[in-house]
Every structure is written in structure tokens, then in C-alpha cells.
Coordinates of C-alpha atoms in Angstrom, one line a residue:
X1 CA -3.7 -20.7 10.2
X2 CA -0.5 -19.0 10.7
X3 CA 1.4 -16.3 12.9
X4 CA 2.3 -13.6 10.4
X5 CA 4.5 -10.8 11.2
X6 CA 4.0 -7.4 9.4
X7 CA 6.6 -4.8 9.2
X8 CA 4.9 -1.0 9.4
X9 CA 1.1 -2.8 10.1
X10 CA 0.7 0.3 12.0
X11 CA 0.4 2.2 8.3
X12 CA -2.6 2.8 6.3
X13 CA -2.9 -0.6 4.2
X14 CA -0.8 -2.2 7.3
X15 CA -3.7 -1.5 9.4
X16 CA -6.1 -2.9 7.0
X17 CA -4.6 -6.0 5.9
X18 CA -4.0 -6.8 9.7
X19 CA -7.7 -6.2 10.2
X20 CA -8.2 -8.9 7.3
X21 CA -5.5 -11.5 8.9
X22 CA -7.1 -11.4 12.1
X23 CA -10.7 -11.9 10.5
X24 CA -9.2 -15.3 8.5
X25 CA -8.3 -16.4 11.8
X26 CA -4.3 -15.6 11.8
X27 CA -2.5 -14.4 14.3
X28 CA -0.7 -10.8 13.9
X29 CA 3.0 -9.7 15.2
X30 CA 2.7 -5.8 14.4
X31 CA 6.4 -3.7 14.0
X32 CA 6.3 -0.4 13.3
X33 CA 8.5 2.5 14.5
X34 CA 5.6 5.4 14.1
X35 CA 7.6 7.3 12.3
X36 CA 4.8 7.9 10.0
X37 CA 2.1 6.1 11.4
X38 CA 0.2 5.9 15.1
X39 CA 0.0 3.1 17.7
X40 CA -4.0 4.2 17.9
X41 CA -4.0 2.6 14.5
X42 CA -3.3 -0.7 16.3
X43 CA -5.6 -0.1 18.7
X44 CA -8.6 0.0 17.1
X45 CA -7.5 -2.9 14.8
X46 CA -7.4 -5.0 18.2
X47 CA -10.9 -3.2 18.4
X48 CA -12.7 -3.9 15.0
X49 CA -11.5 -7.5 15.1
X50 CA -12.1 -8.4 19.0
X51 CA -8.7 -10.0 19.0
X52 CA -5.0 -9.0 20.0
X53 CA -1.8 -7.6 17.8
X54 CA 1.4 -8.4 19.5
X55 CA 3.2 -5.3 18.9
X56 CA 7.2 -4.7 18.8
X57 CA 8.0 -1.1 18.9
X58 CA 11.4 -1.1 16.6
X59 CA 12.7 -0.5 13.2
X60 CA 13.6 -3.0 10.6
X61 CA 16.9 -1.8 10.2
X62 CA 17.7 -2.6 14.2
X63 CA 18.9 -6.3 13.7
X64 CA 19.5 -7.2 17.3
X65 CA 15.6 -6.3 17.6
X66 CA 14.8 -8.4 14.7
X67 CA 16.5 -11.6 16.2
X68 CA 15.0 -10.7 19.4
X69 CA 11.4 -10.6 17.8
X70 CA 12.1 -13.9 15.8
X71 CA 13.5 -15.6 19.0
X72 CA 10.6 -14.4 21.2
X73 CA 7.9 -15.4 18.4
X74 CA 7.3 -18.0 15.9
X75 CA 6.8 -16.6 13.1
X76 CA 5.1 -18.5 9.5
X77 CA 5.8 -15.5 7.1
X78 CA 6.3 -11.9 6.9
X79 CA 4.3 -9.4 5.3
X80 CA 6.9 -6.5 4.7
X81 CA 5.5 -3.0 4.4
X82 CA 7.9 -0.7 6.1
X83 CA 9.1 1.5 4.2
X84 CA 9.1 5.5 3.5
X85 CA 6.6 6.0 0.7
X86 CA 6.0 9.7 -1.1
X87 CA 7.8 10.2 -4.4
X88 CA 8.8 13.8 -4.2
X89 CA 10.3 13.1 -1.2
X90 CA 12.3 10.6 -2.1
X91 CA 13.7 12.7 -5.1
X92 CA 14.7 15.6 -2.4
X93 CA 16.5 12.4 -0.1
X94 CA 17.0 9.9 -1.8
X95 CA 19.8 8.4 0.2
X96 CA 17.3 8.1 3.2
X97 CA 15.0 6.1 0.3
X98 CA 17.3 3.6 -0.2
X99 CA 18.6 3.4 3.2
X100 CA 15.4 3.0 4.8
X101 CA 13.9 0.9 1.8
X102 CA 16.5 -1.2 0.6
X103 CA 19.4 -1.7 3.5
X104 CA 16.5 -2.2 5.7
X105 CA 14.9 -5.0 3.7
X106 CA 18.5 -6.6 3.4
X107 CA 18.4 -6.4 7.1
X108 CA 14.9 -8.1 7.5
X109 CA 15.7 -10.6 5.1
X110 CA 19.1 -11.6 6.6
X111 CA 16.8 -11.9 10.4
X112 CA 14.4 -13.9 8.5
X113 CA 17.1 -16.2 7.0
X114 CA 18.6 -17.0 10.8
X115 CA 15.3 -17.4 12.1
X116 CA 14.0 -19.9 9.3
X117 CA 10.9 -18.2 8.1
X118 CA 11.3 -18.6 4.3
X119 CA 8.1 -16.7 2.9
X120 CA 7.7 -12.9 2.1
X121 CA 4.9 -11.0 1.1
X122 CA 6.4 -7.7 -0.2
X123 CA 4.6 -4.1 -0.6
X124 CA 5.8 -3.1 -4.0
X125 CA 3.6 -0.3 -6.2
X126 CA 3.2 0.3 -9.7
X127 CA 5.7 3.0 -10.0
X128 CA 8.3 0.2 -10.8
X129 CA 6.6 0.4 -14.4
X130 CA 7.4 4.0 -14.9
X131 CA 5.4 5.7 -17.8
X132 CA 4.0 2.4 -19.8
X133 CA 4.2 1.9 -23.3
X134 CA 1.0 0.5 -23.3
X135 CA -2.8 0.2 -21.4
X136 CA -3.4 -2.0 -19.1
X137 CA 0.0 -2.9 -17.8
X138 CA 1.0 -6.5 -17.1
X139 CA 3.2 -8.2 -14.8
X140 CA 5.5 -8.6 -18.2
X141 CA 5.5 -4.9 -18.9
X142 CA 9.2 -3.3 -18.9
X143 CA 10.7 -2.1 -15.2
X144 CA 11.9 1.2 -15.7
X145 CA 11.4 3.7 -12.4
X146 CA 11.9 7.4 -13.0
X147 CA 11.7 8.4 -9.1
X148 CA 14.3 7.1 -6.4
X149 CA 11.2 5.5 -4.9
X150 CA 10.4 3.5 -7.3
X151 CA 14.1 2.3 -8.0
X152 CA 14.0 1.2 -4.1
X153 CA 11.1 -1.3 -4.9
X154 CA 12.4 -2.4 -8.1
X155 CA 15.7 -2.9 -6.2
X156 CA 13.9 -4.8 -3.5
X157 CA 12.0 -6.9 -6.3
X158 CA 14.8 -8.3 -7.6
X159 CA 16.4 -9.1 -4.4
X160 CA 13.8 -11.4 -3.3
X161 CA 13.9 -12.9 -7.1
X162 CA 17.7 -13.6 -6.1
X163 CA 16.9 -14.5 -2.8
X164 CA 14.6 -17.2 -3.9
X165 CA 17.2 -18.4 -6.3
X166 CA 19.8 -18.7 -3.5
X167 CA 17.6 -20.2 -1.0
X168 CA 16.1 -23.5 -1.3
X169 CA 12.6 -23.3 0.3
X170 CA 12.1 -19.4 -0.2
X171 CA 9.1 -18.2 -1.6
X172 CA 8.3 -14.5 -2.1
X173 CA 5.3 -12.9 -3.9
X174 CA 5.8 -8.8 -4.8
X175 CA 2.0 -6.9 -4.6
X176 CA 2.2 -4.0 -7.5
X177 CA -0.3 -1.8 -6.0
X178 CA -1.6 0.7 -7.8
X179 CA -3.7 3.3 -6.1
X180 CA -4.7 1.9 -3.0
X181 CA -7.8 4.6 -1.8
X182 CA -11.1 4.6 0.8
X183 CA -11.3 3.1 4.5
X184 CA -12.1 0.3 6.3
X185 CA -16.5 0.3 6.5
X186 CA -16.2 0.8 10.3
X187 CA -14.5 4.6 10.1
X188 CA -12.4 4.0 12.5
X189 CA -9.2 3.1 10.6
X190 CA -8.2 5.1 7.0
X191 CA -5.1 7.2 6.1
X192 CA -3.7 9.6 8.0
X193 CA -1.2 11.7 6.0
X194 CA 0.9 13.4 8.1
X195 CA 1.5 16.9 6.1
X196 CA -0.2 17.7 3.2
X197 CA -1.5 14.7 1.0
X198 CA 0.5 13.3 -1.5
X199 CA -2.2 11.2 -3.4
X200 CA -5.0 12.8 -4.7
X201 CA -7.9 11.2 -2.1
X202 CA -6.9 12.4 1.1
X203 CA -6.9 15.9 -1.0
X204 CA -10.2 15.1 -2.0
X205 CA -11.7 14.7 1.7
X206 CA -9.7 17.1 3.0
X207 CA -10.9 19.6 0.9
X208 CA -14.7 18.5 1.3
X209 CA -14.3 18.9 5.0
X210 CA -12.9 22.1 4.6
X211 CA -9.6 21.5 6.1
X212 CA -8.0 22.8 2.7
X213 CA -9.7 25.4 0.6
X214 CA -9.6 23.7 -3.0
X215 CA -8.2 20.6 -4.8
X216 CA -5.1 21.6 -7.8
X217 CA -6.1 19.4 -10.8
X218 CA -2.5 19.5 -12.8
X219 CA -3.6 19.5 -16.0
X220 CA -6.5 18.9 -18.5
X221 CA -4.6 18.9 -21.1
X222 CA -3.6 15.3 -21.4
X223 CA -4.7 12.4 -24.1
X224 CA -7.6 11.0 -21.9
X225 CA -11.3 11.2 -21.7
X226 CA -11.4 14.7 -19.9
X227 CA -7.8 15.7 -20.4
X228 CA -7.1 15.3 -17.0
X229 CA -4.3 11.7 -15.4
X230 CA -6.4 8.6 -15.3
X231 CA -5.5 6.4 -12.4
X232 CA -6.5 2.6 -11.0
X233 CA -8.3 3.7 -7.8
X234 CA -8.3 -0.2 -5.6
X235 CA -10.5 0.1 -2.1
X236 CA -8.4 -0.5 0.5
X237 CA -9.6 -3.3 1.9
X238 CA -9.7 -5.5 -1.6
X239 CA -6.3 -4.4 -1.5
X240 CA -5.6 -6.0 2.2
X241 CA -8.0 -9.1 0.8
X242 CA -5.0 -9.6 -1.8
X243 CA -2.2 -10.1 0.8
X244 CA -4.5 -12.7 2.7
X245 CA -4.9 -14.4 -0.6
X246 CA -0.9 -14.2 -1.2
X247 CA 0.1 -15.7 1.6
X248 CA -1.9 -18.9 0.6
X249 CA -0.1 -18.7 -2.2
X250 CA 3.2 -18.9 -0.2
X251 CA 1.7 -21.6 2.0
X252 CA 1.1 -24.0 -1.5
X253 CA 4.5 -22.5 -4.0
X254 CA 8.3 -21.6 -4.5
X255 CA 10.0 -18.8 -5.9
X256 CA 9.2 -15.6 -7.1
X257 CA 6.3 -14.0 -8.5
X258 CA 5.0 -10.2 -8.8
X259 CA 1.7 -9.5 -9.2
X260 CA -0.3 -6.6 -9.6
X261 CA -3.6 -5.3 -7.4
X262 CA -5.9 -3.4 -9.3
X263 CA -9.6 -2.7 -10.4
X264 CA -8.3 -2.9 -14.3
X265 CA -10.0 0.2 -14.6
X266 CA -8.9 3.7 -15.4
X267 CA -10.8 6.9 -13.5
X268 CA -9.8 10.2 -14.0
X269 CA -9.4 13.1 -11.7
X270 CA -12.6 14.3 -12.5
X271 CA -14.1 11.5 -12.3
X272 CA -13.2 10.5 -9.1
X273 CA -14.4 14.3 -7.9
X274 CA -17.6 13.8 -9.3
X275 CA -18.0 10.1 -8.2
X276 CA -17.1 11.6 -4.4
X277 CA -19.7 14.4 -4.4
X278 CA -22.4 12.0 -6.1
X279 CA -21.6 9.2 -2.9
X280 CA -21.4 11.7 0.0
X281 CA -23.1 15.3 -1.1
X282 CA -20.0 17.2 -0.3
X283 CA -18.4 19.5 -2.4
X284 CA -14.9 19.6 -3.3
X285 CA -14.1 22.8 -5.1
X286 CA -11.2 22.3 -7.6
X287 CA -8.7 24.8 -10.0
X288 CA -6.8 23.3 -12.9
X289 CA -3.5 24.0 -12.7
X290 CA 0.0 23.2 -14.9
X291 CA 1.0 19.9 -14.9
X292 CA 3.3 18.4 -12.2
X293 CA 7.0 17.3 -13.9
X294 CA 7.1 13.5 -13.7
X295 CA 3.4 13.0 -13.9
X296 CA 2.1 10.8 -16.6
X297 CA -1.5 10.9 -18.6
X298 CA -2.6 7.0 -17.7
X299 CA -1.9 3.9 -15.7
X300 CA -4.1 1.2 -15.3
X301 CA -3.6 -2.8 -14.5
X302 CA -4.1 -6.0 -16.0
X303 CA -5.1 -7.4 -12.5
X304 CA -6.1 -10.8 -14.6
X305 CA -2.8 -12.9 -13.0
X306 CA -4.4 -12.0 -9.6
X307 CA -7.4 -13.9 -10.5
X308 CA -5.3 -16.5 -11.9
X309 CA -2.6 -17.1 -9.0
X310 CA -4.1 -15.9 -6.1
X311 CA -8.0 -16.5 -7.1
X312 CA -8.3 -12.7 -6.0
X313 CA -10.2 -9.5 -7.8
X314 CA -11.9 -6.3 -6.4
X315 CA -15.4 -6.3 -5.9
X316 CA -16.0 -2.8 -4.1
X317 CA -17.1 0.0 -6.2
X318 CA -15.5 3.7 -6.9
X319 CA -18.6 4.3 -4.4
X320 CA -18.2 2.1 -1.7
X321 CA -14.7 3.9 -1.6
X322 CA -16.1 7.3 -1.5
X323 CA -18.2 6.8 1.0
X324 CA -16.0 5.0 3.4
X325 CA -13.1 7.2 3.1
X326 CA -15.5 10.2 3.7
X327 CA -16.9 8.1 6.7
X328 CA -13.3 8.0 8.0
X329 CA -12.7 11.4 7.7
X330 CA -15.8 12.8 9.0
X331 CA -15.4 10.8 12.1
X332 CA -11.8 11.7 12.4
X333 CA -11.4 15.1 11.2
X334 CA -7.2 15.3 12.5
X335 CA -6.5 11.2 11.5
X336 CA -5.6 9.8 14.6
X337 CA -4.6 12.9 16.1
X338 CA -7.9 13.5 17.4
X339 CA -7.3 11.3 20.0

């Protein structure tokens, strides 16, 4: 067992995957500056698994914090997921992107350096792929961003694969997530978008529990089995199952390695629509709509080195997500505002 810190565990997977530390007996250092997230989310982490988060309210860029956390606590590893996160966003600033994302991993990494703790688990996505050339994508598949956040994780990436290089002892393992969806069984922890969602779930309840009149579908016009994007939709705790399983990895291995976390399977817009109103009986009125610039038709893993490596795979089903992220959302109607 070890004392894991995670940056932003106050986040929607942070909050999950602390849940899932705590349950295989680690013990959690949260930091997280609530810029996009709640300390209630910490709360009721503490609450659903009966044991206590140290929390350190600070940013990741704040050195003198960092070496003050490091120096107060010793820490075994970090699992890193600060960072700012929607896509259209970071094309409108994306000097606050790479500021925020890369500078303030540089940061971490340099605290982590002077403090001695040599293993990283790192929140990367599959946006680093880009549009693929082929289905499913592999860990081999070209890097090639199109959005200013994806260039921050791809940045970050091969940082820690020249970090490990540099550093005898450093291990690091990059998570490709692709679309992390659903909430934790209890209700009482799930995403909380601030604004309007950017990922096509949170829509989805939203609109069910009539806090938004209809979902926009862009597009049905694309090469898939109803014209409309086809996605990898990973519950979110399989997803926080897979950074428990990667820091064993780091406990047992050097070096570098990305991986990606997904189901291996592709649903599509409609699909997931009609899978939600078949789990819960909720509606979800929808329009099609042009498509979005940027968007692509399909993306889809090859989540076979996470069964490999990390001796990892979803098991929960497109309804076990339905019906928890509705669960979380009727009980919590405002996310953690309701409070």
C-alpha cells in the first residue's frame, strides 16, 4: 500500500479514481484549486469510502506549495490530473492551455524530482491521435493533435518519455482515455460541468431532466452505422480501476509507457440516446444539426495492451453507465451546487 498524491482529485475521474485508491487500501493526498471542480466532491469521497483525503488547497503551478506538500507528506507516486480540459476552449486560449497544462506539469515534475518520488501516472486522452487512419487505434498509431489541447498532452507525453530517459529510477505510465462517461453506483459523486456540457453525456441527462430543451446531434451524415460520430463510451469507474491497476505497474517497472482505456467498442450518438432511454425511461428529445468543424466520424481503442500490461479491461456495460449517470443526476439536479 502506498500514499498517492493526486493533482485535481477533486475533478470528475479525480473523484472516482480516489474513491477506488481508498477502497485498495491506499492512502489519498487530494490538490486541487476548484477552479473547475468542488471541495463537496471530496467530501463525499471521504463519505463513500469511510476513510479520510488529506487535502491541500493550491495549484500545481505554486512551487513553494508543492515543496511544502512534499516536505509535509510522504508521498509513493503521483497521479497527475490537473489540468484545463474542453477543446473549444483551448482553441479560443490557448496560451492559458499550455500554461496551465504544460508549464504546470514542468513545475510538478521539477517538485517531484527534489522530493524523490520518481513514479507518475499521467491523465492523457485520446485526442493526442487526432483523426486516425485506421479503426481501433493502438498505442502505435501516429500522434498528430489538431486542437491546442491535445498538443498540451502530447507535449506532456513526451516530456515524461524524456524524463524517464534522464532520470534513473523514473517510471511514468500515460492513460489515453477515451470517453470517460456515467457515475460512481452510489449517486453521490458524477460530473459536474460547470456551463454548458462539452461531451455529449452530461447533454444527454441534462436534457432528460429537462434542464436543457433538446440534444444537437451534428450530423448524420457521416460513414458509420447511422450516419451519426461513433465514440468509445468507458464507465467511469473502469476508468478509475485502470489508474489503480497503473500504479502497480509503476510499483513492478521503469520507463515510459502509454496506454489506452477503452471498451474497444464503437457507439454512436444514437445509440447512446437510445441505450439511455431503454436504461432509465427518460426521454431525451434530439435535432440533427450541421456538423461541428473539427469533429471526426469514428474513434475507437485497441484497449488489448491494457489487458496485457496492466491486467486491466472494462467490464460495465453501456447500461450500467446510463443508469448510474442518470442516478447522479436525478439526485443532484445542480451537480454539487445543490449543496
Amino acid at each position: 500500500m502506498a500514499r498517492i498524491l493526486v493533482t485535481g482529485g477533486a475533478g470528475y475521474i479525480g473523484s472516482h479514481t480516489m474513491v477506488e485508491l481508498l477502497a485498495a487500501g491506499h492512502d489519498v493526498v487530494c490538490l486541487d484549486n476548484f477552479s473547475n471542480s468542488s471541495p463537496e466532491a471530496v467530501k463525499r469521497v471521504q463519505e463513500i469510502a469511510g476513510r479520510e483525503v488529506r487535502l491541500f488547497t493550491g495549484d500545481i503551478r505554486d512551487r513553494s506549495l508543492l515543496d511544502s506538500l512534499f516536505h509535509a507528506v510522504k508521498v509513493d507516486a503521483v497521479i497527475h490530473f490537473a489540468a484545463l480540459k474542453a477543446v473549444g476552449e483551448s482553441v479560443a486560449k490557448p496560451l492559458a492551455y499550455y500554461e496551465n497544462n504544460v508549464a504546470g506539469t514542468l513545475t510538478l515534475l521539477e517538485a517531484m524530482r527534489a522530493a524523490h518520488v520518481m513514479r507518475i501516472v499521467f491523465s492523457s486522452s485520446a485526442t493526442v491521435y487526432g483523426n486516425p487512419d485506421k479503426l481501433p487505434i493502438t498505442e502505435d498509431a501516429p500522434v498528430r493533435p489538431f486542437n491546442p489541447y491535445g498538443q498540451t498532452k502530447a507535449m506532456v507525453e513526451q516530456i515524461l518519455r524524456d524524463w524517464c530517459v534522464a532520470e534513473p529510477g523514473a517510471a511514468a505510465v500515460a492513460l489515453r482515455y477515451f470517453n470517460p462517461v456515467g457515475a460512481h453506483p452510489s449517486g453521490r459523486i458524477g460530473e459536474d460541468p460547470a456551463d454548458i456540457p462539452n461531451n455529449l453525456f452530461p447533454f444527454i441527462t441534462q436534457v432528460a431532466i429537462g434542464k436543457r430543451e433538446r440534444l444537437s446531434v451534428f450530423g448524420n451524415d457521416w460513414p458509420t452505422v447511422d450516419g451519426t460520430g461513433v465514440r468509445d463510451y468507458l464507465h467511469v469507474v473502469d476508468l478509475a480501476l485502470g489508474h489503480v491497476k497503473a500504479l502497480d505497474w509503476l510499483a513492478r517497472d521503469h520507463g515510459f509507457v502509454a496506454i489506452n482505456l477503452g471498451t474497444g467498442q464503437g457507439t454512436s450518438v444514437l445509440e447512446m440516446v437510445h441505450a439511455f432511454e431503454s436504461a432509465t425511461g427518460a426521454k431525451v428529445p434530439h435535432t440533427i444539426v450541421a456538423r461541428r468543424p473539427g469533429d471526426i466520424a469514428a474513434c475507437w481503442a485497441d484497449a488489448s495492451l491494457a489487458h496485457r500490461l496492466l491486467h486491466w479491461q472494462a467490464t460495465r456495460s453501456l447500461e450500467d453507465l446510463c443508469a448510474s449517470g442518470w442516478r447522479w443526476q436525478q439526485a443532484n439536479p445542480e451537480g454539487y451546487r445543490t449543496v
